[in-house]
mmCIF file of C-alpha atoms and ligand atoms in Angstrom:
data_model
loop_
_atom_site.group_PDB
_atom_site.id
_atom_site.type_symbol
_atom_site.label_atom_id
_atom_site.label_comp_id
_atom_site.label_asym_id
_atom_site.label_seq_id
_atom_site.Cartn_x
_atom_site.Cartn_y
_atom_site.Cartn_z
ATOM 1 C CA MET A 25 -196.360 23.605 46.840
ATOM 2 C CA LYS A 26 -198.772 20.731 46.558
ATOM 3 C CA ILE A 27 -197.128 17.816 44.756
ATOM 4 C CA ILE A 28 -199.278 15.166 43.097
ATOM 5 C CA LYS A 29 -197.264 12.197 41.893
ATOM 6 C CA VAL A 30 -198.981 10.025 39.288
ATOM 7 C CA LYS A 31 -198.007 6.811 37.549
ATOM 8 C CA ASP A 32 -197.972 8.231 34.043
ATOM 9 C CA SER A 33 -199.250 10.976 31.776
ATOM 10 C CA ILE A 34 -202.645 9.286 31.365
ATOM 11 C CA LYS A 35 -203.257 9.505 35.106
ATOM 12 C CA GLY A 36 -201.740 12.998 35.067
ATOM 13 C CA SER A 37 -204.190 14.219 32.456
ATOM 14 C CA GLU A 38 -207.083 12.812 34.517
ATOM 15 C CA LYS A 39 -205.847 14.671 37.609
ATOM 16 C CA SER A 40 -205.323 17.930 35.771
ATOM 17 C CA PHE A 41 -208.710 17.558 34.088
ATOM 18 C CA ASP A 42 -210.353 17.152 37.528
ATOM 19 C CA ILE A 43 -208.665 20.306 38.794
ATOM 20 C CA ILE A 44 -209.841 22.341 35.811
ATOM 21 C CA LYS A 45 -213.332 20.927 36.219
ATOM 22 C CA ASP A 46 -213.377 22.044 39.884
ATOM 23 C CA PHE A 47 -212.240 25.536 38.964
ATOM 24 C CA LEU A 48 -214.939 25.786 36.282
ATOM 25 C CA GLY A 49 -217.500 24.641 38.835
ATOM 26 C CA ASN A 50 -216.332 27.538 40.999
ATOM 27 C CA ASN A 51 -216.979 30.086 38.269
ATOM 28 C CA MET A 52 -213.446 30.447 36.950
ATOM 29 C CA SER A 53 -213.518 33.471 34.699
ATOM 30 C CA VAL A 54 -209.948 33.453 33.320
ATOM 31 C CA ILE A 55 -207.686 30.487 32.598
ATOM 32 C CA GLY A 56 -204.071 30.740 31.456
ATOM 33 C CA LEU A 57 -203.281 28.102 28.817
ATOM 34 C CA ALA A 58 -200.031 26.467 27.743
ATOM 35 C CA THR A 59 -198.844 24.605 24.658
ATOM 36 C CA GLY A 60 -196.348 21.765 24.276
ATOM 37 C CA SER A 61 -196.733 18.015 24.170
ATOM 38 C CA THR A 62 -197.408 17.819 27.923
ATOM 39 C CA GLN A 63 -200.866 19.388 27.577
ATOM 40 C CA LEU A 64 -202.074 17.344 24.611
ATOM 41 C CA GLN A 65 -203.734 14.535 26.580
ATOM 42 C CA LEU A 66 -205.364 17.030 28.896
ATOM 43 C CA TYR A 67 -206.832 18.976 25.968
ATOM 44 C CA LYS A 68 -208.051 15.707 24.426
ATOM 45 C CA ARG A 69 -209.750 14.840 27.701
ATOM 46 C CA ILE A 70 -211.369 18.289 27.785
ATOM 47 C CA ILE A 71 -212.604 17.951 24.203
ATOM 48 C CA GLU A 72 -214.254 14.624 25.025
ATOM 49 C CA SER A 73 -215.987 16.107 28.070
ATOM 50 C CA ASP A 74 -219.033 18.314 28.408
ATOM 51 C CA LEU A 75 -217.072 21.069 30.151
ATOM 52 C CA ASP A 76 -218.366 24.461 29.099
ATOM 53 C CA PHE A 77 -215.889 27.334 28.681
ATOM 54 C CA SER A 78 -218.294 29.780 27.071
ATOM 55 C CA ASN A 79 -218.061 32.036 30.133
ATOM 56 C CA THR A 80 -214.295 31.681 30.491
ATOM 57 C CA ILE A 81 -211.586 33.846 28.943
ATOM 58 C CA SER A 82 -208.326 32.125 27.974
ATOM 59 C CA ILE A 83 -204.887 33.727 27.853
ATOM 60 C CA ASN A 84 -202.004 31.802 26.326
ATOM 61 C CA LEU A 85 -198.449 31.997 27.576
ATOM 62 C CA ASP A 86 -196.379 32.430 24.478
ATOM 63 C CA GLU A 87 -195.905 32.446 20.702
ATOM 64 C CA TYR A 88 -192.997 32.263 18.282
ATOM 65 C CA ILE A 89 -192.020 35.524 16.622
ATOM 66 C CA GLY A 90 -192.280 35.591 12.854
ATOM 67 C CA LEU A 91 -194.689 32.699 12.313
ATOM 68 C CA ALA A 92 -198.047 33.503 10.767
ATOM 69 C CA LYS A 93 -201.083 32.285 12.700
ATOM 70 C CA GLU A 94 -201.797 29.745 9.953
ATOM 71 C CA ASN A 95 -198.301 28.253 10.198
ATOM 72 C CA LYS A 96 -198.555 24.710 11.509
ATOM 73 C CA GLN A 97 -195.773 25.321 14.024
ATOM 74 C CA SER A 98 -197.353 28.414 15.520
ATOM 75 C CA TYR A 99 -199.049 28.191 18.897
ATOM 76 C CA HIS A 100 -202.143 29.774 17.316
ATOM 77 C CA TYR A 101 -202.366 26.735 15.077
ATOM 78 C CA TYR A 102 -201.704 24.349 17.998
ATOM 79 C CA MET A 103 -204.474 25.888 20.087
ATOM 80 C CA ASN A 104 -207.017 25.857 17.250
ATOM 81 C CA GLU A 105 -206.102 22.334 16.283
ATOM 82 C CA ASN A 106 -206.075 20.851 19.795
ATOM 83 C CA LEU A 107 -208.721 22.828 21.663
ATOM 84 C CA PHE A 108 -210.397 25.930 20.287
ATOM 85 C CA GLN A 109 -212.032 24.353 17.234
ATOM 86 C CA TYR A 110 -213.864 22.011 19.622
ATOM 87 C CA LYS A 111 -214.410 24.172 22.701
ATOM 88 C CA LYS A 112 -215.775 27.685 22.548
ATOM 89 C CA PHE A 113 -214.301 30.208 24.975
ATOM 90 C CA LYS A 114 -215.781 33.603 25.761
ATOM 91 C CA LYS A 115 -212.624 35.154 24.333
ATOM 92 C CA SER A 116 -209.131 33.766 23.681
ATOM 93 C CA TYR A 117 -205.868 35.682 23.684
ATOM 94 C CA ILE A 118 -202.501 34.506 22.308
ATOM 95 C CA PRO A 119 -199.453 36.719 21.737
ATOM 96 C CA ASN A 120 -199.303 37.866 18.115
ATOM 97 C CA GLY A 121 -195.940 36.749 16.722
ATOM 98 C CA ASP A 122 -196.455 38.991 13.703
ATOM 99 C CA ASN A 123 -196.864 42.200 15.682
ATOM 100 C CA LYS A 124 -194.148 44.802 16.327
ATOM 101 C CA GLU A 125 -192.396 44.250 19.644
ATOM 102 C CA GLU A 126 -193.333 47.536 21.320
ATOM 103 C CA LEU A 127 -196.990 47.247 20.367
ATOM 104 C CA GLU A 128 -197.305 43.579 21.224
ATOM 105 C CA LEU A 129 -195.732 43.818 24.675
ATOM 106 C CA GLU A 130 -198.042 46.681 25.601
ATOM 107 C CA ARG A 131 -201.113 44.991 24.126
ATOM 108 C CA TYR A 132 -200.470 41.719 25.946
ATOM 109 C CA ASN A 133 -199.603 43.317 29.286
ATOM 110 C CA ASN A 134 -202.876 45.262 29.127
ATOM 111 C CA ILE A 135 -204.778 42.025 28.484
ATOM 112 C CA ILE A 136 -203.131 40.373 31.505
ATOM 113 C CA ASN A 137 -203.780 43.418 33.710
ATOM 114 C CA ASP A 138 -207.439 43.557 32.700
ATOM 115 C CA ASN A 139 -208.084 39.833 33.199
ATOM 116 C CA LYS A 140 -206.823 38.412 36.479
ATOM 117 C CA ILE A 141 -205.906 34.769 35.864
ATOM 118 C CA ASP A 142 -207.660 32.330 38.214
ATOM 119 C CA LEU A 143 -205.760 29.234 37.122
ATOM 120 C CA GLN A 144 -202.534 29.243 35.124
ATOM 121 C CA LEU A 145 -201.592 26.019 33.389
ATOM 122 C CA LEU A 146 -197.851 25.504 32.821
ATOM 123 C CA GLY A 147 -195.499 23.022 31.222
ATOM 124 C CA LEU A 148 -191.843 22.854 32.199
ATOM 125 C CA GLY A 149 -188.851 23.266 29.909
ATOM 126 C CA GLU A 150 -185.957 20.845 30.212
ATOM 127 C CA ASN A 151 -183.826 23.808 31.318
ATOM 128 C CA GLY A 152 -186.435 24.867 33.898
ATOM 129 C CA HIS A 153 -188.159 27.467 31.729
ATOM 130 C CA ILE A 154 -191.811 28.362 32.193
ATOM 131 C CA GLY A 155 -193.680 29.858 29.269
ATOM 132 C CA PHE A 156 -190.705 30.777 27.131
ATOM 133 C CA ASN A 157 -188.931 32.513 30.017
ATOM 134 C CA GLU A 158 -185.416 31.220 29.743
ATOM 135 C CA PRO A 159 -182.841 30.962 32.577
ATOM 136 C CA GLY A 160 -181.801 34.429 33.758
ATOM 137 C CA THR A 161 -185.207 36.065 33.222
ATOM 138 C CA SER A 162 -186.189 38.386 36.069
ATOM 139 C CA PHE A 163 -188.855 37.004 38.391
ATOM 140 C CA LYS A 164 -190.559 40.404 38.075
ATOM 141 C CA SER A 165 -190.733 40.311 34.275
ATOM 142 C CA LYS A 166 -193.855 41.179 32.313
ATOM 143 C CA THR A 167 -194.497 40.102 28.715
ATOM 144 C CA ASN A 168 -191.156 40.078 26.966
ATOM 145 C CA LYS A 169 -189.322 39.208 23.775
ATOM 146 C CA VAL A 170 -187.199 36.124 24.396
ATOM 147 C CA LYS A 171 -184.136 34.813 22.624
ATOM 148 C CA LEU A 172 -184.584 31.054 22.778
ATOM 149 C CA THR A 173 -181.687 29.089 24.241
ATOM 150 C CA LYS A 174 -179.991 26.133 22.601
ATOM 151 C CA SER A 175 -181.687 23.789 25.081
ATOM 152 C CA THR A 176 -185.144 25.009 24.042
ATOM 153 C CA LEU A 177 -184.320 25.027 20.326
ATOM 154 C CA ASP A 178 -183.045 21.450 20.609
ATOM 155 C CA ALA A 179 -186.052 20.304 22.650
ATOM 156 C CA ASN A 180 -188.606 21.843 20.281
ATOM 157 C CA LYS A 181 -187.011 21.177 16.904
ATOM 158 C CA ARG A 182 -188.748 17.773 16.829
ATOM 159 C CA PHE A 183 -191.958 19.665 15.915
ATOM 160 C CA PHE A 184 -190.387 21.253 12.820
ATOM 161 C CA ASP A 185 -189.763 19.537 9.488
ATOM 162 C CA GLU A 186 -186.208 19.441 8.186
ATOM 163 C CA ASN A 187 -186.819 22.175 5.615
ATOM 164 C CA GLU A 188 -188.566 24.468 8.094
ATOM 165 C CA ILE A 189 -186.633 27.191 9.854
ATOM 166 C CA MET A 190 -187.329 27.277 13.563
ATOM 167 C CA PRO A 191 -187.810 30.790 14.963
ATOM 168 C CA LYS A 192 -185.094 31.952 17.339
ATOM 169 C CA TYR A 193 -187.284 34.407 19.231
ATOM 170 C CA ALA A 194 -190.662 34.336 20.958
ATOM 171 C CA TYR A 195 -193.025 36.533 22.919
ATOM 172 C CA SER A 196 -193.743 35.213 26.381
ATOM 173 C CA MET A 197 -195.868 36.227 29.300
ATOM 174 C CA GLY A 198 -193.293 37.188 31.958
ATOM 175 C CA ILE A 199 -192.538 35.367 35.191
ATOM 176 C CA GLY A 200 -194.021 38.239 37.213
ATOM 177 C CA SER A 201 -197.251 37.920 35.208
ATOM 178 C CA ILE A 202 -197.328 34.151 35.713
ATOM 179 C CA LEU A 203 -196.820 34.601 39.471
ATOM 180 C CA SER A 204 -199.768 37.005 39.602
ATOM 181 C CA ALA A 205 -202.165 34.143 38.782
ATOM 182 C CA LYS A 206 -204.231 33.082 41.795
ATOM 183 C CA THR A 207 -203.416 29.381 41.351
ATOM 184 C CA ILE A 208 -200.728 27.752 39.194
ATOM 185 C CA LEU A 209 -200.928 24.198 37.886
ATOM 186 C CA ILE A 210 -197.638 22.938 36.467
ATOM 187 C CA ILE A 211 -197.343 19.555 34.786
ATOM 188 C CA ALA A 212 -194.201 17.620 33.847
ATOM 189 C CA TYR A 213 -193.758 14.110 32.486
ATOM 190 C CA GLY A 214 -190.748 12.012 31.598
ATOM 191 C CA ILE A 215 -187.131 11.550 32.576
ATOM 192 C CA ASN A 216 -186.063 14.561 30.440
ATOM 193 C CA LYS A 217 -187.815 16.799 32.962
ATOM 194 C CA ALA A 218 -186.421 15.133 36.120
ATOM 195 C CA ASP A 219 -183.518 17.587 36.637
ATOM 196 C CA ALA A 220 -185.755 20.609 36.099
ATOM 197 C CA VAL A 221 -188.380 19.166 38.473
ATOM 198 C CA LYS A 222 -185.758 18.671 41.173
ATOM 199 C CA LYS A 223 -184.455 22.225 40.813
ATOM 200 C CA MET A 224 -187.993 23.635 40.737
ATOM 201 C CA ILE A 225 -188.949 21.927 44.014
ATOM 202 C CA GLU A 226 -185.737 21.364 45.965
ATOM 203 C CA GLY A 227 -183.270 23.813 44.463
ATOM 204 C CA PRO A 228 -182.500 27.321 45.610
ATOM 205 C CA ILE A 229 -184.848 30.071 44.440
ATOM 206 C CA ASP A 230 -182.717 31.555 41.725
ATOM 207 C CA GLU A 231 -183.259 33.304 38.394
ATOM 208 C CA SER A 232 -181.058 30.711 36.699
ATOM 209 C CA VAL A 233 -184.036 28.338 37.142
ATOM 210 C CA PRO A 234 -187.257 30.159 36.150
ATOM 211 C CA ALA A 235 -189.475 27.419 37.651
ATOM 212 C CA SER A 236 -187.855 27.875 41.084
ATOM 213 C CA SER A 237 -189.826 31.155 41.242
ATOM 214 C CA LEU A 238 -192.897 28.998 41.879
ATOM 215 C CA GLN A 239 -191.571 28.326 45.399
ATOM 216 C CA THR A 240 -192.479 31.955 46.175
ATOM 217 C CA HIS A 241 -196.140 31.517 45.157
ATOM 218 C CA LYS A 242 -198.683 30.519 47.785
ATOM 219 C CA ASP A 243 -200.892 28.278 45.648
ATOM 220 C CA VAL A 244 -199.022 25.972 43.282
ATOM 221 C CA ILE A 245 -200.086 22.460 42.290
ATOM 222 C CA ILE A 246 -197.463 20.246 40.658
ATOM 223 C CA ILE A 247 -198.427 17.122 38.721
ATOM 224 C CA ILE A 248 -195.486 14.858 37.890
ATOM 225 C CA ASP A 249 -195.205 11.292 36.732
ATOM 226 C CA GLU A 250 -192.808 8.750 38.247
ATOM 227 C CA ALA A 251 -190.044 9.442 35.735
ATOM 228 C CA ALA A 252 -190.164 13.222 36.236
ATOM 229 C CA ALA A 253 -190.166 12.693 40.023
ATOM 230 C CA SER A 254 -187.324 10.190 39.970
ATOM 231 C CA LYS A 255 -184.571 12.580 41.084
ATOM 232 C CA LEU A 256 -186.452 14.109 44.032
ATOM 233 C CA ASN A 257 -185.157 13.400 47.535
HETATM 234 C C1 GLP B 19 -192.156 24.917 25.289
HETATM 235 C C2 GLP B 19 -193.247 25.956 25.584
HETATM 236 C C3 GLP B 19 -193.669 25.886 27.004
HETATM 237 C C4 GLP B 19 -193.881 24.419 27.311
HETATM 238 C C5 GLP B 19 -192.558 23.729 27.431
HETATM 239 C C6 GLP B 19 -192.620 22.231 27.545
HETATM 240 O O1 GLP B 19 -191.005 25.463 24.820
HETATM 241 N N1 GLP B 19 -192.924 27.302 25.286
HETATM 242 O O2 GLP B 19 -194.817 26.667 27.224
HETATM 243 O O3 GLP B 19 -194.532 24.285 28.533
HETATM 244 O O4 GLP B 19 -191.689 24.155 26.407
HETATM 245 O O5 GLP B 19 -192.902 21.606 26.339
HETATM 246 P P1 GLP B 19 -193.317 20.077 26.226
HETATM 247 O O6 GLP B 19 -194.612 19.938 26.961
HETATM 248 O O7 GLP B 19 -193.477 19.809 24.770
HETATM 249 O O8 GLP B 19 -192.236 19.301 26.862
#
């Protein structure tokens, strides 16, 4: 694991931007994209740049089940709002939260099999989840339907208005699929992520901490700010 410690999220977004720029310069054909607040500054930086993704396919990690694509809380909406309306990709895939489980899992696994991910971008859940793969998920898992844990519901409810019902389930690319990416870039900022960062890097490799699976991958880059790194030995 290559650990890059930065002062704050502004420096972190510069670093992650540079990495993506290098990969594009080396003809990256498929990038795995993530949502969440962690990626917002990075996407802003990309929008302001002249980076060209017209020859790159994007595959997103996850989507809530039961939210229409137009719903402001859906990850479809997030991606359009924060990246896709400004940057054209060759083709973009996001799990369809409106599709029947059996069909959607097969459809998304086929997409991942047909498009080997060169660089997978990840955020980190406070409970150590990656994508929406909650503690206990098999490290061999493919795309799956996830029941969101209380930790995740609590962490993400800030995005929902009081009168909006937050979905309890999501589709997520599996941990096995994430680990099949050639390179993984995981980013975490803030004190809320410090415990998960410690377990990801220093803890035992165990399915109770999905991010600890990254210790088994040969090419992982971790970008963390001082607060997120504060519990590391
Ligand atoms: C969410 C998403 C993840 C994201 C993570 C961190 O639940 N499903 O893909 O990486 O949790 O979110 P944030 O960056 O907002 O802290």
